[in-house]
Amino acid sequence: MNALAGVLFHFIGGFASGSFYVPYKKVRNWSWESMWILGGLFSWIIVPPLAAWLTIPNFGDIIREAGSSTLGYTYLFGLLWGIGGLTYGLGVRYLGVSLGSSVMLGLSMVFGSLMPAIYYFFNQSPGKHGIDYFFTTNAGICVMVGLLVCVVGIYLCGRAGFLKERSLATLSAEAKSDYNFGVGIVVAIVSGVLSACFNFGIEAGKPMADVANQIWKAANPNQGEFLYQNNVSYVVILWGGFTTNVIWCLYLLTKNKTFSDYTKKTAPLRKNLLLCALAGTTWYLQFFFYGMGESRLGNGASSWILHMAFIILIANAWGVILKEWKGVNKSTYTAIIAGIVTIILSICIVGLAKTLE
């Protein structure tokens, strides 16, 4: 039952992450940096402490009493992840929701799931699996098979993007929009690798989550693990993400002289504000539900793979719904559908792995 609940929570989180950029696409007459920094205020500064306040009494005391090493590494990984999150927005801009999310989150999935296991192989810790777990146990092998199947799905989505670029060569400039495969794929690789740092940040902030978990379990004995224990860690991780993103966006706002976007008479100010708030809040919800799923499945490779796979799945579904593949030939459309189906299969395999433990 815990495994099923964990998969469901990861699905909800994946849906939130795969959907968050959709409101941004409805923002009118604002530059990318104008809407990104405003949405980010909700994602990184407003919603995380609000969620922690609602779920963890005195969460501020837990942060204040944490060791400097815990806070430092948690913030550092948040800072690096922030670069990945920043370039994620650019990757979606140049590659589209469907292809951009597939490539970036696929790389994040591989690095985020395997790198902690390599670390714990050399630095053993109770309850943590080393990389050998994935080659010596039935559950671990099943997880690796699911990961490999998901990589195949990502490849199919990437191939669809390559075919899409060739198809767009015959379309109008309006149809091409901001699509740029060359620039987009470089940005996507950087984003994918650094985005994995969020999982490292969760690992670094685990001492804070453990304190929240212990306090809750003392007040609620024999009721399992605390669903919201990671909410306190998110506050510190997202401080790092905010630092990176706000510096870059302020630079762009100054360089491009786009501070005036907020006073444009042609821009629907109230609507744009609401859309950015919705996008930023929806973005945070991915980790709110990730923490709930992790409390049921554990913060191992399975949780991260399921989270990423669901995001890729939902993002590609949105890509089809938003007609990002409109005008491409049949083989291109077939490739993206095959990629979606393959990713669904990988989710089923990783979910099965939890029943083998």
Short mmCIF file of C-alpha atoms in Angstrom, two decimals:
data_model
loop_
_atom_site.label_atom_id
_atom_site.label_comp_id
_atom_site.label_asym_id
_atom_site.label_seq_id
_atom_site.Cartn_x
_atom_site.Cartn_y
_atom_site.Cartn_z
CA MET A 1 0.00 0.00 0.00
CA ASN A 2 2.86 2.37 0.79
CA ALA A 3 4.35 1.71 -2.65
CA LEU A 4 1.05 2.48 -4.40
CA ALA A 5 0.60 5.69 -2.40
CA GLY A 6 4.18 6.69 -3.20
CA VAL A 7 3.66 6.18 -6.94
CA LEU A 8 0.42 8.20 -6.79
CA PHE A 9 2.12 11.10 -4.99
CA HIS A 10 4.94 11.08 -7.54
CA PHE A 11 2.38 11.16 -10.34
CA ILE A 12 0.70 14.25 -8.85
CA GLY A 13 4.10 15.90 -8.43
CA GLY A 14 5.06 14.96 -11.98
CA PHE A 15 1.79 16.39 -13.27
CA ALA A 16 2.48 19.68 -11.48
CA SER A 17 6.01 19.93 -12.88
CA GLY A 18 5.05 18.84 -16.37
CA SER A 19 2.26 21.42 -16.42
CA PHE A 20 3.80 24.47 -14.73
CA TYR A 21 5.12 26.09 -17.93
CA VAL A 22 1.70 26.07 -19.60
CA PRO A 23 0.49 29.28 -17.83
CA TYR A 24 3.73 31.02 -18.87
CA LYS A 25 2.85 30.37 -22.52
CA LYS A 26 -0.30 32.46 -22.00
CA VAL A 27 1.57 35.51 -20.69
CA ARG A 28 1.36 38.34 -23.23
CA ASN A 29 3.76 41.19 -24.10
CA TRP A 30 6.30 40.36 -21.40
CA SER A 31 9.87 39.21 -21.91
CA TRP A 32 10.99 35.83 -20.64
CA GLU A 33 12.92 37.35 -17.76
CA SER A 34 9.95 39.49 -16.67
CA MET A 35 7.65 36.53 -16.22
CA TRP A 36 10.31 34.08 -14.97
CA ILE A 37 11.46 36.21 -12.03
CA LEU A 38 7.89 36.96 -10.97
CA GLY A 39 6.84 33.32 -11.11
CA GLY A 40 10.06 32.43 -9.33
CA LEU A 41 9.18 34.63 -6.36
CA PHE A 42 6.26 32.29 -5.73
CA SER A 43 8.30 29.15 -6.51
CA TRP A 44 11.32 29.92 -4.34
CA ILE A 45 10.42 32.58 -1.76
CA ILE A 46 6.69 32.79 -1.02
CA VAL A 47 5.21 29.29 -1.30
CA PRO A 48 8.01 27.09 0.24
CA PRO A 49 8.02 28.71 3.71
CA LEU A 50 4.23 28.94 3.60
CA ALA A 51 4.03 25.18 2.93
CA ALA A 52 6.57 24.51 5.69
CA TRP A 53 4.65 26.73 8.13
CA LEU A 54 1.41 24.87 7.40
CA THR A 55 2.93 21.41 7.82
CA ILE A 56 5.88 21.67 10.25
CA PRO A 57 5.43 23.62 13.50
CA ASN A 58 8.48 25.78 14.32
CA PHE A 59 10.26 24.84 11.09
CA GLY A 60 12.37 27.98 11.48
CA ASP A 61 13.88 26.59 14.69
CA ILE A 62 14.92 23.41 12.83
CA ILE A 63 16.75 25.51 10.24
CA ARG A 64 18.42 27.73 12.84
CA GLU A 65 19.63 24.74 14.84
CA ALA A 66 20.98 22.82 11.83
CA GLY A 67 24.75 22.53 11.48
CA SER A 68 26.62 24.93 9.22
CA SER A 69 27.76 22.01 7.04
CA THR A 70 24.17 20.86 6.51
CA LEU A 71 22.99 24.36 5.64
CA GLY A 72 26.02 25.09 3.47
CA TYR A 73 25.82 21.98 1.30
CA THR A 74 22.03 22.17 1.03
CA TYR A 75 22.28 25.79 -0.13
CA LEU A 76 25.19 25.01 -2.49
CA PHE A 77 23.32 22.22 -4.26
CA GLY A 78 20.33 24.53 -4.46
CA LEU A 79 22.55 27.15 -6.08
CA LEU A 80 23.81 24.66 -8.69
CA TRP A 81 20.32 23.32 -9.22
CA GLY A 82 19.19 26.93 -9.74
CA ILE A 83 21.41 27.15 -12.80
CA GLY A 84 19.77 23.98 -14.09
CA GLY A 85 16.32 25.40 -13.38
CA LEU A 86 17.23 28.67 -15.06
CA THR A 87 18.43 26.96 -18.22
CA TYR A 88 15.37 24.69 -18.07
CA GLY A 89 13.21 27.68 -18.90
CA LEU A 90 15.47 28.52 -21.83
CA GLY A 91 15.49 24.90 -22.97
CA VAL A 92 11.70 24.81 -23.06
CA ARG A 93 11.72 28.09 -24.95
CA TYR A 94 14.03 26.79 -27.69
CA LEU A 95 12.89 23.15 -27.84
CA GLY A 96 9.28 23.32 -26.70
CA VAL A 97 7.61 21.79 -23.65
CA SER A 98 7.68 18.27 -25.03
CA LEU A 99 11.20 17.81 -26.38
CA GLY A 100 12.89 20.20 -23.96
CA SER A 101 11.47 18.50 -20.90
CA SER A 102 12.33 15.04 -22.25
CA VAL A 103 16.02 15.76 -22.78
CA MET A 104 16.62 17.85 -19.66
CA LEU A 105 14.66 15.75 -17.23
CA GLY A 106 16.00 12.54 -18.74
CA LEU A 107 19.57 13.59 -18.02
CA SER A 108 18.53 14.78 -14.57
CA MET A 109 16.91 11.42 -13.93
CA VAL A 110 20.05 9.45 -14.79
CA PHE A 111 22.45 11.65 -12.81
CA GLY A 112 20.09 12.24 -9.89
CA SER A 113 19.36 8.54 -9.42
CA LEU A 114 22.84 7.06 -9.83
CA MET A 115 25.25 9.65 -8.41
CA PRO A 116 23.99 9.38 -4.79
CA ALA A 117 24.24 5.58 -5.09
CA ILE A 118 27.88 5.89 -6.18
CA TYR A 119 28.55 8.21 -3.23
CA TYR A 120 26.95 5.82 -0.74
CA PHE A 121 28.90 2.90 -2.16
CA PHE A 122 32.08 4.54 -0.90
CA ASN A 123 30.46 6.22 2.13
CA GLN A 124 28.03 3.69 3.53
CA SER A 125 25.05 4.99 5.48
CA PRO A 126 22.15 3.10 7.13
CA GLY A 127 19.11 2.90 4.85
CA LYS A 128 21.04 4.06 1.76
CA HIS A 129 21.78 1.87 -1.26
CA GLY A 130 25.17 1.82 -2.94
CA ILE A 131 25.57 1.35 -6.69
CA ASP A 132 26.11 -2.40 -6.15
CA TYR A 133 22.45 -2.68 -5.07
CA PHE A 134 21.38 -2.18 -8.69
CA PHE A 135 23.40 -5.16 -9.93
CA THR A 136 23.11 -7.68 -7.07
CA THR A 137 19.42 -7.65 -6.03
CA ASN A 138 16.23 -8.39 -7.93
CA ALA A 139 14.67 -5.06 -6.96
CA GLY A 140 17.81 -3.14 -7.92
CA ILE A 141 18.10 -4.87 -11.29
CA CYS A 142 14.43 -4.11 -11.95
CA VAL A 143 15.08 -0.42 -11.21
CA MET A 144 18.01 -0.40 -13.65
CA VAL A 145 15.88 -2.05 -16.35
CA GLY A 146 13.23 0.62 -15.80
CA LEU A 147 15.89 3.34 -16.03
CA LEU A 148 17.25 1.91 -19.29
CA VAL A 149 13.76 1.64 -20.77
CA CYS A 150 13.12 5.27 -19.85
CA VAL A 151 16.37 6.28 -21.56
CA VAL A 152 15.09 4.54 -24.71
CA GLY A 153 11.90 6.58 -24.40
CA ILE A 154 13.93 9.76 -24.04
CA TYR A 155 15.92 8.81 -27.14
CA LEU A 156 12.70 8.39 -29.11
CA CYS A 157 11.50 11.80 -27.93
CA GLY A 158 14.87 13.29 -28.90
CA ARG A 159 14.67 11.67 -32.33
CA ALA A 160 11.21 13.14 -32.72
CA GLY A 161 12.71 16.56 -32.01
CA PHE A 162 15.40 16.05 -34.65
CA LEU A 163 12.76 15.01 -37.19
CA LYS A 164 10.65 17.98 -36.13
CA GLU A 165 13.51 20.35 -36.94
CA ARG A 166 13.74 18.91 -40.44
CA SER A 167 9.98 19.21 -40.86
CA LEU A 168 9.97 22.82 -39.69
CA ALA A 169 12.44 23.73 -42.41
CA THR A 170 9.51 23.65 -44.82
CA LEU A 171 7.12 25.59 -42.57
CA SER A 172 6.59 29.32 -42.14
CA ALA A 173 8.58 31.51 -39.79
CA GLU A 174 5.51 31.85 -37.58
CA ALA A 175 5.25 28.08 -37.20
CA LYS A 176 8.91 27.82 -36.22
CA SER A 177 8.43 30.35 -33.41
CA ASP A 178 11.43 30.25 -31.01
CA TYR A 179 12.37 26.67 -31.90
CA ASN A 180 16.17 26.27 -32.23
CA PHE A 181 17.44 22.71 -31.89
CA GLY A 182 21.18 23.55 -31.92
CA VAL A 183 21.09 26.16 -29.15
CA GLY A 184 18.34 24.35 -27.31
CA ILE A 185 20.13 21.01 -27.05
CA VAL A 186 23.28 22.61 -25.56
CA VAL A 187 21.18 24.46 -22.99
CA ALA A 188 19.25 21.25 -22.30
CA ILE A 189 22.39 19.23 -21.52
CA VAL A 190 23.64 21.84 -19.04
CA SER A 191 20.21 22.04 -17.45
CA GLY A 192 19.78 18.27 -17.24
CA VAL A 193 23.08 17.66 -15.46
CA LEU A 194 22.74 20.51 -12.96
CA SER A 195 19.04 19.89 -12.30
CA ALA A 196 20.07 16.59 -10.68
CA CYS A 197 21.58 18.69 -7.87
CA PHE A 198 18.12 19.07 -6.35
CA ASN A 199 18.22 15.42 -5.37
CA PHE A 200 21.69 15.97 -3.91
CA GLY A 201 20.27 18.93 -1.98
CA ILE A 202 17.58 16.70 -0.49
CA GLU A 203 20.31 14.30 0.62
CA ALA A 204 22.35 17.15 2.13
CA GLY A 205 19.30 18.53 3.94
CA LYS A 206 18.25 15.14 5.28
CA PRO A 207 19.35 15.96 8.88
CA MET A 208 16.74 18.75 8.96
CA ALA A 209 14.08 16.45 7.53
CA ASP A 210 15.01 13.80 10.10
CA VAL A 211 14.44 16.25 12.95
CA ALA A 212 11.00 17.14 11.55
CA ASN A 213 10.26 13.44 11.16
CA GLN A 214 11.32 12.63 14.74
CA ILE A 215 9.21 15.44 16.20
CA TRP A 216 6.15 14.30 14.28
CA LYS A 217 6.63 10.61 15.14
CA ALA A 218 6.98 11.47 18.82
CA ALA A 219 3.61 13.25 18.68
CA ASN A 220 2.03 10.59 16.44
CA PRO A 221 3.44 7.19 17.45
CA ASN A 222 2.93 4.11 15.26
CA GLN A 223 1.70 6.12 12.27
CA GLY A 224 4.63 5.61 9.92
CA GLU A 225 6.86 8.30 8.42
CA PHE A 226 6.00 12.00 8.32
CA LEU A 227 4.61 12.86 4.87
CA TYR A 228 5.89 16.46 4.89
CA GLN A 229 9.33 16.06 6.44
CA ASN A 230 11.19 17.40 3.38
CA ASN A 231 9.33 20.71 3.36
CA VAL A 232 11.88 22.19 5.77
CA SER A 233 14.80 21.17 3.50
CA TYR A 234 13.10 22.71 0.47
CA VAL A 235 13.19 26.15 2.07
CA VAL A 236 17.01 26.14 2.15
CA ILE A 237 17.46 24.43 -1.24
CA LEU A 238 15.22 27.01 -2.88
CA TRP A 239 17.14 29.89 -1.32
CA GLY A 240 20.01 28.70 -3.48
CA GLY A 241 17.77 28.43 -6.52
CA PHE A 242 16.43 31.92 -5.93
CA THR A 243 19.95 33.38 -5.68
CA THR A 244 20.99 32.06 -9.08
CA ASN A 245 17.80 32.94 -10.89
CA VAL A 246 17.25 36.41 -9.46
CA ILE A 247 20.82 37.50 -10.32
CA TRP A 248 20.43 36.34 -13.93
CA CYS A 249 16.95 37.78 -14.38
CA LEU A 250 17.93 41.16 -12.92
CA TYR A 251 20.88 41.21 -15.30
CA LEU A 252 18.59 40.54 -18.28
CA LEU A 253 16.00 43.06 -17.11
CA THR A 254 18.74 45.71 -16.94
CA LYS A 255 20.52 44.68 -20.14
CA ASN A 256 17.35 44.41 -22.21
CA LYS A 257 15.64 47.35 -20.48
CA THR A 258 12.59 45.21 -19.85
CA PHE A 259 11.68 46.54 -16.40
CA SER A 260 9.16 48.56 -18.38
CA ASP A 261 7.24 45.36 -19.17
CA TYR A 262 5.37 45.75 -15.89
CA THR A 263 4.00 49.15 -16.95
CA LYS A 264 3.19 48.35 -20.58
CA LYS A 265 -0.28 49.49 -21.51
CA THR A 266 -0.49 46.71 -24.11
CA ALA A 267 0.19 44.01 -21.52
CA PRO A 268 -2.71 42.60 -19.46
CA LEU A 269 -1.02 43.27 -16.11
CA ARG A 270 -3.49 41.55 -13.78
CA LYS A 271 -3.84 38.49 -16.01
CA ASN A 272 -0.06 38.18 -16.42
CA LEU A 273 0.46 38.46 -12.67
CA LEU A 274 -2.09 35.73 -11.98
CA LEU A 275 -0.60 33.46 -14.64
CA CYS A 276 2.92 33.87 -13.23
CA ALA A 277 1.66 33.22 -9.70
CA LEU A 278 -0.15 30.11 -10.92
CA ALA A 279 2.94 28.88 -12.79
CA GLY A 280 5.24 29.47 -9.81
CA THR A 281 2.91 27.81 -7.31
CA THR A 282 2.29 24.85 -9.60
CA TRP A 283 6.04 24.46 -10.05
CA TYR A 284 6.60 24.22 -6.27
CA LEU A 285 3.88 21.61 -5.89
CA GLN A 286 6.04 19.10 -7.76
CA PHE A 287 8.42 18.93 -4.78
CA PHE A 288 5.65 19.16 -2.20
CA PHE A 289 4.25 15.90 -3.58
CA TYR A 290 7.71 14.50 -4.27
CA GLY A 291 8.38 14.73 -0.54
CA MET A 292 5.15 12.86 0.16
CA GLY A 293 6.11 10.14 -2.32
CA GLU A 294 9.61 9.93 -0.92
CA SER A 295 8.22 9.41 2.58
CA ARG A 296 6.53 6.28 1.28
CA LEU A 297 9.18 4.94 -1.14
CA GLY A 298 12.39 6.35 0.34
CA ASN A 299 14.73 8.96 -1.13
CA GLY A 300 16.48 6.49 -3.41
CA ALA A 301 16.74 5.94 -7.14
CA SER A 302 13.16 4.68 -7.42
CA SER A 303 11.66 7.93 -6.12
CA TRP A 304 13.79 10.14 -8.36
CA ILE A 305 13.25 7.98 -11.47
CA LEU A 306 9.48 7.86 -10.95
CA HIS A 307 9.35 11.61 -10.35
CA MET A 308 11.33 12.43 -13.48
CA ALA A 309 9.53 9.85 -15.63
CA PHE A 310 6.13 11.25 -14.69
CA ILE A 311 7.29 14.79 -15.47
CA ILE A 312 8.58 13.70 -18.89
CA LEU A 313 5.34 11.84 -19.55
CA ILE A 314 3.10 14.77 -18.64
CA ALA A 315 5.27 17.32 -20.46
CA ASN A 316 5.12 15.27 -23.65
CA ALA A 317 1.37 14.87 -23.28
CA TRP A 318 1.07 18.65 -22.99
CA GLY A 319 3.25 18.98 -26.08
CA VAL A 320 0.75 16.93 -28.05
CA ILE A 321 -2.27 18.76 -26.55
CA LEU A 322 -0.74 22.18 -27.29
CA LYS A 323 -0.12 21.06 -30.88
CA GLU A 324 3.65 21.57 -30.67
CA TRP A 325 3.89 18.73 -33.20
CA LYS A 326 1.34 20.20 -35.58
CA GLY A 327 2.55 20.22 -39.17
CA VAL A 328 5.18 17.48 -38.76
CA ASN A 329 5.11 14.29 -40.83
CA LYS A 330 3.73 10.94 -39.71
CA SER A 331 7.11 9.41 -38.77
CA THR A 332 7.88 12.34 -36.45
CA TYR A 333 4.50 12.10 -34.73
CA THR A 334 4.91 8.33 -34.43
CA ALA A 335 8.30 8.81 -32.76
CA ILE A 336 6.95 11.12 -30.04
CA ILE A 337 3.99 8.82 -29.32
CA ALA A 338 6.37 5.82 -29.15
CA GLY A 339 8.53 7.78 -26.70
CA ILE A 340 5.54 8.52 -24.45
CA VAL A 341 4.44 4.86 -24.47
CA THR A 342 7.99 3.68 -23.68
CA ILE A 343 8.23 6.07 -20.72
CA ILE A 344 4.90 4.77 -19.39
CA LEU A 345 6.36 1.25 -19.58
CA SER A 346 9.44 2.36 -17.62
CA ILE A 347 7.20 3.79 -14.88
CA CYS A 348 5.45 0.42 -14.56
CA ILE A 349 8.80 -1.39 -14.30
CA VAL A 350 10.18 0.90 -11.60
CA GLY A 351 6.89 0.63 -9.70
CA LEU A 352 7.18 -3.17 -9.89
CA ALA A 353 10.69 -2.98 -8.41
CA LYS A 354 9.32 -1.68 -5.10
CA THR A 355 7.20 -4.84 -4.73
CA LEU A 356 10.34 -6.99 -5.01
CA GLU A 357 12.08 -5.45 -2.00
#
